[in-house]
């Protein structure tokens, strides 16, 4: 019954988080189809009514990626993504650890966020503090 409302909030929050991260000096790349810089943005905009709650980012090093995951308080470290709460994971050591050294390996500085429906100011403040 609440899926449409939740998805609106997931998408809105994720876009705001992606925009914040795209402007952050400690983030080297943001991967989110809602950003105009995403290579498939135009396709996504034609096919989707919202861009979803999943945001990926790169931090430049394994150490900075792990530190980001360790320092958040609103975002909870977890492998299960897609709930109403905001989650953070380091795919290289969590969900994709078994494919290290193969063509499916992910960059070591990749961090994945499942942006939840919490207050957007709290989410941005949490990421900002963790990146500092």
mmCIF file with all atom_site columns, C-alpha atoms in Angstrom:
data_model
loop_
_atom_site.group_PDB
_atom_site.id
_atom_site.type_symbol
_atom_site.label_atom_id
_atom_site.label_alt_id
_atom_site.label_comp_id
_atom_site.label_asym_id
_atom_site.label_entity_id
_atom_site.label_seq_id
_atom_site.pdbx_PDB_ins_code
_atom_site.Cartn_x
_atom_site.Cartn_y
_atom_site.Cartn_z
_atom_site.occupancy
_atom_site.B_iso_or_equiv
_atom_site.pdbx_formal_charge
_atom_site.auth_seq_id
_atom_site.auth_comp_id
_atom_site.auth_asym_id
_atom_site.auth_atom_id
_atom_site.pdbx_PDB_model_num
ATOM 1   C CA . UNK A 1 1   ? 0.000  0.000   0.000   1.00 0.00 ? 1   UNK A CA 1
ATOM 2   C CA . UNK A 1 2   ? 2.869  2.407   0.646   1.00 0.00 ? 2   UNK A CA 1
ATOM 3   C CA . UNK A 1 3   ? 5.245  1.377   -2.147  1.00 0.00 ? 3   UNK A CA 1
ATOM 4   C CA . UNK A 1 4   ? 4.593  4.390   -4.407  1.00 0.00 ? 4   UNK A CA 1
ATOM 5   C CA . UNK A 1 5   ? 5.104  6.885   -1.572  1.00 0.00 ? 5   UNK A CA 1
ATOM 6   C CA . UNK A 1 6   ? 8.236  5.107   -0.384  1.00 0.00 ? 6   UNK A CA 1
ATOM 7   C CA . UNK A 1 7   ? 9.718  4.966   -3.891  1.00 0.00 ? 7   UNK A CA 1
ATOM 8   C CA . UNK A 1 8   ? 9.085  8.686   -4.383  1.00 0.00 ? 8   UNK A CA 1
ATOM 9   C CA . UNK A 1 9   ? 11.013 9.376   -1.164  1.00 0.00 ? 9   UNK A CA 1
ATOM 10  C CA . UNK A 1 10  ? 13.801 6.891   -1.996  1.00 0.00 ? 10  UNK A CA 1
ATOM 11  C CA . UNK A 1 11  ? 14.297 8.508   -5.398  1.00 0.00 ? 11  UNK A CA 1
ATOM 12  C CA . UNK A 1 12  ? 14.112 12.074  -4.115  1.00 0.00 ? 12  UNK A CA 1
ATOM 13  C CA . UNK A 1 13  ? 16.559 11.394  -1.288  1.00 0.00 ? 13  UNK A CA 1
ATOM 14  C CA . UNK A 1 14  ? 18.930 9.460   -3.548  1.00 0.00 ? 14  UNK A CA 1
ATOM 15  C CA . UNK A 1 15  ? 19.048 12.275  -6.088  1.00 0.00 ? 15  UNK A CA 1
ATOM 16  C CA . UNK A 1 16  ? 19.833 14.805  -3.352  1.00 0.00 ? 16  UNK A CA 1
ATOM 17  C CA . UNK A 1 17  ? 22.522 12.507  -1.912  1.00 0.00 ? 17  UNK A CA 1
ATOM 18  C CA . UNK A 1 18  ? 24.018 11.928  -5.377  1.00 0.00 ? 18  UNK A CA 1
ATOM 19  C CA . UNK A 1 19  ? 24.149 15.669  -6.065  1.00 0.00 ? 19  UNK A CA 1
ATOM 20  C CA . UNK A 1 20  ? 25.803 16.289  -2.685  1.00 0.00 ? 20  UNK A CA 1
ATOM 21  C CA . UNK A 1 21  ? 28.390 13.565  -3.315  1.00 0.00 ? 21  UNK A CA 1
ATOM 22  C CA . UNK A 1 22  ? 29.086 14.746  -6.872  1.00 0.00 ? 22  UNK A CA 1
ATOM 23  C CA . UNK A 1 23  ? 30.225 18.091  -5.453  1.00 0.00 ? 23  UNK A CA 1
ATOM 24  C CA . UNK A 1 24  ? 32.252 16.628  -2.579  1.00 0.00 ? 24  UNK A CA 1
ATOM 25  C CA . UNK A 1 25  ? 36.053 16.919  -2.939  1.00 0.00 ? 25  UNK A CA 1
ATOM 26  C CA . UNK A 1 26  ? 36.680 13.486  -1.360  1.00 0.00 ? 26  UNK A CA 1
ATOM 27  C CA . UNK A 1 27  ? 34.453 11.668  -3.861  1.00 0.00 ? 27  UNK A CA 1
ATOM 28  C CA . UNK A 1 28  ? 36.036 10.842  -7.210  1.00 0.00 ? 28  UNK A CA 1
ATOM 29  C CA . UNK A 1 29  ? 32.921 9.507   -8.978  1.00 0.00 ? 29  UNK A CA 1
ATOM 30  C CA . UNK A 1 30  ? 29.196 9.152   -8.371  1.00 0.00 ? 30  UNK A CA 1
ATOM 31  C CA . UNK A 1 31  ? 27.230 6.525   -10.268 1.00 0.00 ? 31  UNK A CA 1
ATOM 32  C CA . UNK A 1 32  ? 23.532 7.356   -10.322 1.00 0.00 ? 32  UNK A CA 1
ATOM 33  C CA . UNK A 1 33  ? 21.311 7.509   -13.429 1.00 0.00 ? 33  UNK A CA 1
ATOM 34  C CA . UNK A 1 34  ? 19.503 10.579  -12.093 1.00 0.00 ? 34  UNK A CA 1
ATOM 35  C CA . UNK A 1 35  ? 22.629 12.698  -12.557 1.00 0.00 ? 35  UNK A CA 1
ATOM 36  C CA . UNK A 1 36  ? 23.006 14.312  -15.958 1.00 0.00 ? 36  UNK A CA 1
ATOM 37  C CA . UNK A 1 37  ? 26.675 13.227  -15.898 1.00 0.00 ? 37  UNK A CA 1
ATOM 38  C CA . UNK A 1 38  ? 25.654 9.540   -15.960 1.00 0.00 ? 38  UNK A CA 1
ATOM 39  C CA . UNK A 1 39  ? 26.269 8.087   -19.455 1.00 0.00 ? 39  UNK A CA 1
ATOM 40  C CA . UNK A 1 40  ? 22.773 6.567   -19.646 1.00 0.00 ? 40  UNK A CA 1
ATOM 41  C CA . UNK A 1 41  ? 20.921 9.479   -18.017 1.00 0.00 ? 41  UNK A CA 1
ATOM 42  C CA . UNK A 1 42  ? 18.818 10.275  -21.094 1.00 0.00 ? 42  UNK A CA 1
ATOM 43  C CA . UNK A 1 43  ? 17.761 6.641   -21.507 1.00 0.00 ? 43  UNK A CA 1
ATOM 44  C CA . UNK A 1 44  ? 16.912 6.364   -17.812 1.00 0.00 ? 44  UNK A CA 1
ATOM 45  C CA . UNK A 1 45  ? 14.915 9.602   -17.927 1.00 0.00 ? 45  UNK A CA 1
ATOM 46  C CA . UNK A 1 46  ? 12.833 8.253   -20.824 1.00 0.00 ? 46  UNK A CA 1
ATOM 47  C CA . UNK A 1 47  ? 12.239 4.869   -19.208 1.00 0.00 ? 47  UNK A CA 1
ATOM 48  C CA . UNK A 1 48  ? 11.806 5.712   -15.540 1.00 0.00 ? 48  UNK A CA 1
ATOM 49  C CA . UNK A 1 49  ? 9.507  7.931   -13.509 1.00 0.00 ? 49  UNK A CA 1
ATOM 50  C CA . UNK A 1 50  ? 12.154 8.103   -10.755 1.00 0.00 ? 50  UNK A CA 1
ATOM 51  C CA . UNK A 1 51  ? 15.759 6.965   -10.583 1.00 0.00 ? 51  UNK A CA 1
ATOM 52  C CA . UNK A 1 52  ? 15.557 4.734   -7.514  1.00 0.00 ? 52  UNK A CA 1
ATOM 53  C CA . UNK A 1 53  ? 17.377 4.681   -4.217  1.00 0.00 ? 53  UNK A CA 1
ATOM 54  C CA . UNK A 1 54  ? 20.701 3.050   -5.116  1.00 0.00 ? 54  UNK A CA 1
ATOM 55  C CA . UNK A 1 55  ? 23.762 5.305   -5.375  1.00 0.00 ? 55  UNK A CA 1
ATOM 56  C CA . UNK A 1 56  ? 27.337 4.144   -5.901  1.00 0.00 ? 56  UNK A CA 1
ATOM 57  C CA . UNK A 1 57  ? 30.404 6.257   -5.325  1.00 0.00 ? 57  UNK A CA 1
ATOM 58  C CA . UNK A 1 58  ? 34.159 5.980   -5.493  1.00 0.00 ? 58  UNK A CA 1
ATOM 59  C CA . UNK A 1 59  ? 36.473 7.492   -2.935  1.00 0.00 ? 59  UNK A CA 1
ATOM 60  C CA . UNK A 1 60  ? 39.891 7.130   -4.526  1.00 0.00 ? 60  UNK A CA 1
ATOM 61  C CA . UNK A 1 61  ? 41.302 4.392   -2.275  1.00 0.00 ? 61  UNK A CA 1
ATOM 62  C CA . UNK A 1 62  ? 40.391 1.239   -0.411  1.00 0.00 ? 62  UNK A CA 1
ATOM 63  C CA . UNK A 1 63  ? 41.224 2.897   2.901   1.00 0.00 ? 63  UNK A CA 1
ATOM 64  C CA . UNK A 1 64  ? 38.968 5.902   2.326   1.00 0.00 ? 64  UNK A CA 1
ATOM 65  C CA . UNK A 1 65  ? 36.118 3.624   1.185   1.00 0.00 ? 65  UNK A CA 1
ATOM 66  C CA . UNK A 1 66  ? 36.379 1.479   4.314   1.00 0.00 ? 66  UNK A CA 1
ATOM 67  C CA . UNK A 1 67  ? 36.638 4.562   6.538   1.00 0.00 ? 67  UNK A CA 1
ATOM 68  C CA . UNK A 1 68  ? 33.482 6.008   5.000   1.00 0.00 ? 68  UNK A CA 1
ATOM 69  C CA . UNK A 1 69  ? 31.595 2.760   5.671   1.00 0.00 ? 69  UNK A CA 1
ATOM 70  C CA . UNK A 1 70  ? 32.878 2.696   9.248   1.00 0.00 ? 70  UNK A CA 1
ATOM 71  C CA . UNK A 1 71  ? 32.106 6.323   10.091  1.00 0.00 ? 71  UNK A CA 1
ATOM 72  C CA . UNK A 1 72  ? 28.436 6.669   9.172   1.00 0.00 ? 72  UNK A CA 1
ATOM 73  C CA . UNK A 1 73  ? 25.768 6.617   11.876  1.00 0.00 ? 73  UNK A CA 1
ATOM 74  C CA . UNK A 1 74  ? 22.494 7.057   9.990   1.00 0.00 ? 74  UNK A CA 1
ATOM 75  C CA . UNK A 1 75  ? 23.628 4.750   7.185   1.00 0.00 ? 75  UNK A CA 1
ATOM 76  C CA . UNK A 1 76  ? 24.002 1.233   8.619   1.00 0.00 ? 76  UNK A CA 1
ATOM 77  C CA . UNK A 1 77  ? 26.660 -1.142  7.302   1.00 0.00 ? 77  UNK A CA 1
ATOM 78  C CA . UNK A 1 78  ? 24.761 -4.051  5.750   1.00 0.00 ? 78  UNK A CA 1
ATOM 79  C CA . UNK A 1 79  ? 24.696 -6.330  2.709   1.00 0.00 ? 79  UNK A CA 1
ATOM 80  C CA . UNK A 1 80  ? 20.923 -6.366  2.394   1.00 0.00 ? 80  UNK A CA 1
ATOM 81  C CA . UNK A 1 81  ? 19.969 -3.342  0.329   1.00 0.00 ? 81  UNK A CA 1
ATOM 82  C CA . UNK A 1 82  ? 16.563 -1.905  -0.495  1.00 0.00 ? 82  UNK A CA 1
ATOM 83  C CA . UNK A 1 83  ? 14.745 -1.392  2.819   1.00 0.00 ? 83  UNK A CA 1
ATOM 84  C CA . UNK A 1 84  ? 13.263 1.843   4.126   1.00 0.00 ? 84  UNK A CA 1
ATOM 85  C CA . UNK A 1 85  ? 16.369 2.535   6.200   1.00 0.00 ? 85  UNK A CA 1
ATOM 86  C CA . UNK A 1 86  ? 19.593 3.848   4.667   1.00 0.00 ? 86  UNK A CA 1
ATOM 87  C CA . UNK A 1 87  ? 22.330 1.268   4.283   1.00 0.00 ? 87  UNK A CA 1
ATOM 88  C CA . UNK A 1 88  ? 25.962 1.391   3.177   1.00 0.00 ? 88  UNK A CA 1
ATOM 89  C CA . UNK A 1 89  ? 28.235 -1.377  1.957   1.00 0.00 ? 89  UNK A CA 1
ATOM 90  C CA . UNK A 1 90  ? 31.694 -2.009  0.573   1.00 0.00 ? 90  UNK A CA 1
ATOM 91  C CA . UNK A 1 91  ? 30.962 -4.467  -2.269  1.00 0.00 ? 91  UNK A CA 1
ATOM 92  C CA . UNK A 1 92  ? 34.590 -5.524  -2.716  1.00 0.00 ? 92  UNK A CA 1
ATOM 93  C CA . UNK A 1 93  ? 34.703 -6.990  0.786   1.00 0.00 ? 93  UNK A CA 1
ATOM 94  C CA . UNK A 1 94  ? 31.050 -7.883  1.160   1.00 0.00 ? 94  UNK A CA 1
ATOM 95  C CA . UNK A 1 95  ? 28.758 -8.868  -1.710  1.00 0.00 ? 95  UNK A CA 1
ATOM 96  C CA . UNK A 1 96  ? 31.444 -9.187  -4.407  1.00 0.00 ? 96  UNK A CA 1
ATOM 97  C CA . UNK A 1 97  ? 34.343 -10.616 -2.392  1.00 0.00 ? 97  UNK A CA 1
ATOM 98  C CA . UNK A 1 98  ? 34.025 -14.003 -4.079  1.00 0.00 ? 98  UNK A CA 1
ATOM 99  C CA . UNK A 1 99  ? 34.690 -12.549 -7.551  1.00 0.00 ? 99  UNK A CA 1
ATOM 100 C CA . UNK A 1 100 ? 37.973 -10.804 -6.702  1.00 0.00 ? 100 UNK A CA 1
ATOM 101 C CA . UNK A 1 101 ? 40.526 -11.347 -9.444  1.00 0.00 ? 101 UNK A CA 1
ATOM 102 C CA . UNK A 1 102 ? 37.888 -12.065 -12.106 1.00 0.00 ? 102 UNK A CA 1
ATOM 103 C CA . UNK A 1 103 ? 36.201 -9.948  -14.761 1.00 0.00 ? 103 UNK A CA 1
ATOM 104 C CA . UNK A 1 104 ? 33.346 -9.360  -12.269 1.00 0.00 ? 104 UNK A CA 1
ATOM 105 C CA . UNK A 1 105 ? 35.603 -7.714  -9.679  1.00 0.00 ? 105 UNK A CA 1
ATOM 106 C CA . UNK A 1 106 ? 34.497 -4.252  -8.558  1.00 0.00 ? 106 UNK A CA 1
ATOM 107 C CA . UNK A 1 107 ? 36.888 -1.358  -7.875  1.00 0.00 ? 107 UNK A CA 1
ATOM 108 C CA . UNK A 1 108 ? 38.327 -1.451  -4.358  1.00 0.00 ? 108 UNK A CA 1
ATOM 109 C CA . UNK A 1 109 ? 37.221 2.128   -3.653  1.00 0.00 ? 109 UNK A CA 1
ATOM 110 C CA . UNK A 1 110 ? 33.577 1.510   -4.588  1.00 0.00 ? 110 UNK A CA 1
ATOM 111 C CA . UNK A 1 111 ? 30.914 2.152   -1.932  1.00 0.00 ? 111 UNK A CA 1
ATOM 112 C CA . UNK A 1 112 ? 27.235 1.405   -2.467  1.00 0.00 ? 112 UNK A CA 1
ATOM 113 C CA . UNK A 1 113 ? 24.383 3.209   -0.740  1.00 0.00 ? 113 UNK A CA 1
ATOM 114 C CA . UNK A 1 114 ? 20.775 2.200   -0.441  1.00 0.00 ? 114 UNK A CA 1
ATOM 115 C CA . UNK A 1 115 ? 19.245 5.571   0.362   1.00 0.00 ? 115 UNK A CA 1
ATOM 116 C CA . UNK A 1 116 ? 16.272 5.256   2.653   1.00 0.00 ? 116 UNK A CA 1
ATOM 117 C CA . UNK A 1 117 ? 13.351 7.480   3.494   1.00 0.00 ? 117 UNK A CA 1
ATOM 118 C CA . UNK A 1 118 ? 14.846 9.300   6.498   1.00 0.00 ? 118 UNK A CA 1
ATOM 119 C CA . UNK A 1 119 ? 15.141 13.081  6.655   1.00 0.00 ? 119 UNK A CA 1
ATOM 120 C CA . UNK A 1 120 ? 17.412 14.193  3.793   1.00 0.00 ? 120 UNK A CA 1
ATOM 121 C CA . UNK A 1 121 ? 19.288 16.686  5.971   1.00 0.00 ? 121 UNK A CA 1
ATOM 122 C CA . UNK A 1 122 ? 20.214 13.851  8.352   1.00 0.00 ? 122 UNK A CA 1
ATOM 123 C CA . UNK A 1 123 ? 21.438 11.685  5.481   1.00 0.00 ? 123 UNK A CA 1
ATOM 124 C CA . UNK A 1 124 ? 23.602 14.401  3.936   1.00 0.00 ? 124 UNK A CA 1
ATOM 125 C CA . UNK A 1 125 ? 24.988 15.449  7.331   1.00 0.00 ? 125 UNK A CA 1
ATOM 126 C CA . UNK A 1 126 ? 25.906 11.829  8.109   1.00 0.00 ? 126 UNK A CA 1
ATOM 127 C CA . UNK A 1 127 ? 27.782 11.394  4.831   1.00 0.00 ? 127 UNK A CA 1
ATOM 128 C CA . UNK A 1 128 ? 29.431 14.784  5.138   1.00 0.00 ? 128 UNK A CA 1
ATOM 129 C CA . UNK A 1 129 ? 30.722 14.013  8.642   1.00 0.00 ? 129 UNK A CA 1
ATOM 130 C CA . UNK A 1 130 ? 31.881 10.536  7.603   1.00 0.00 ? 130 UNK A CA 1
ATOM 131 C CA . UNK A 1 131 ? 33.784 11.911  4.608   1.00 0.00 ? 131 UNK A CA 1
ATOM 132 C CA . UNK A 1 132 ? 35.472 14.577  6.709   1.00 0.00 ? 132 UNK A CA 1
#
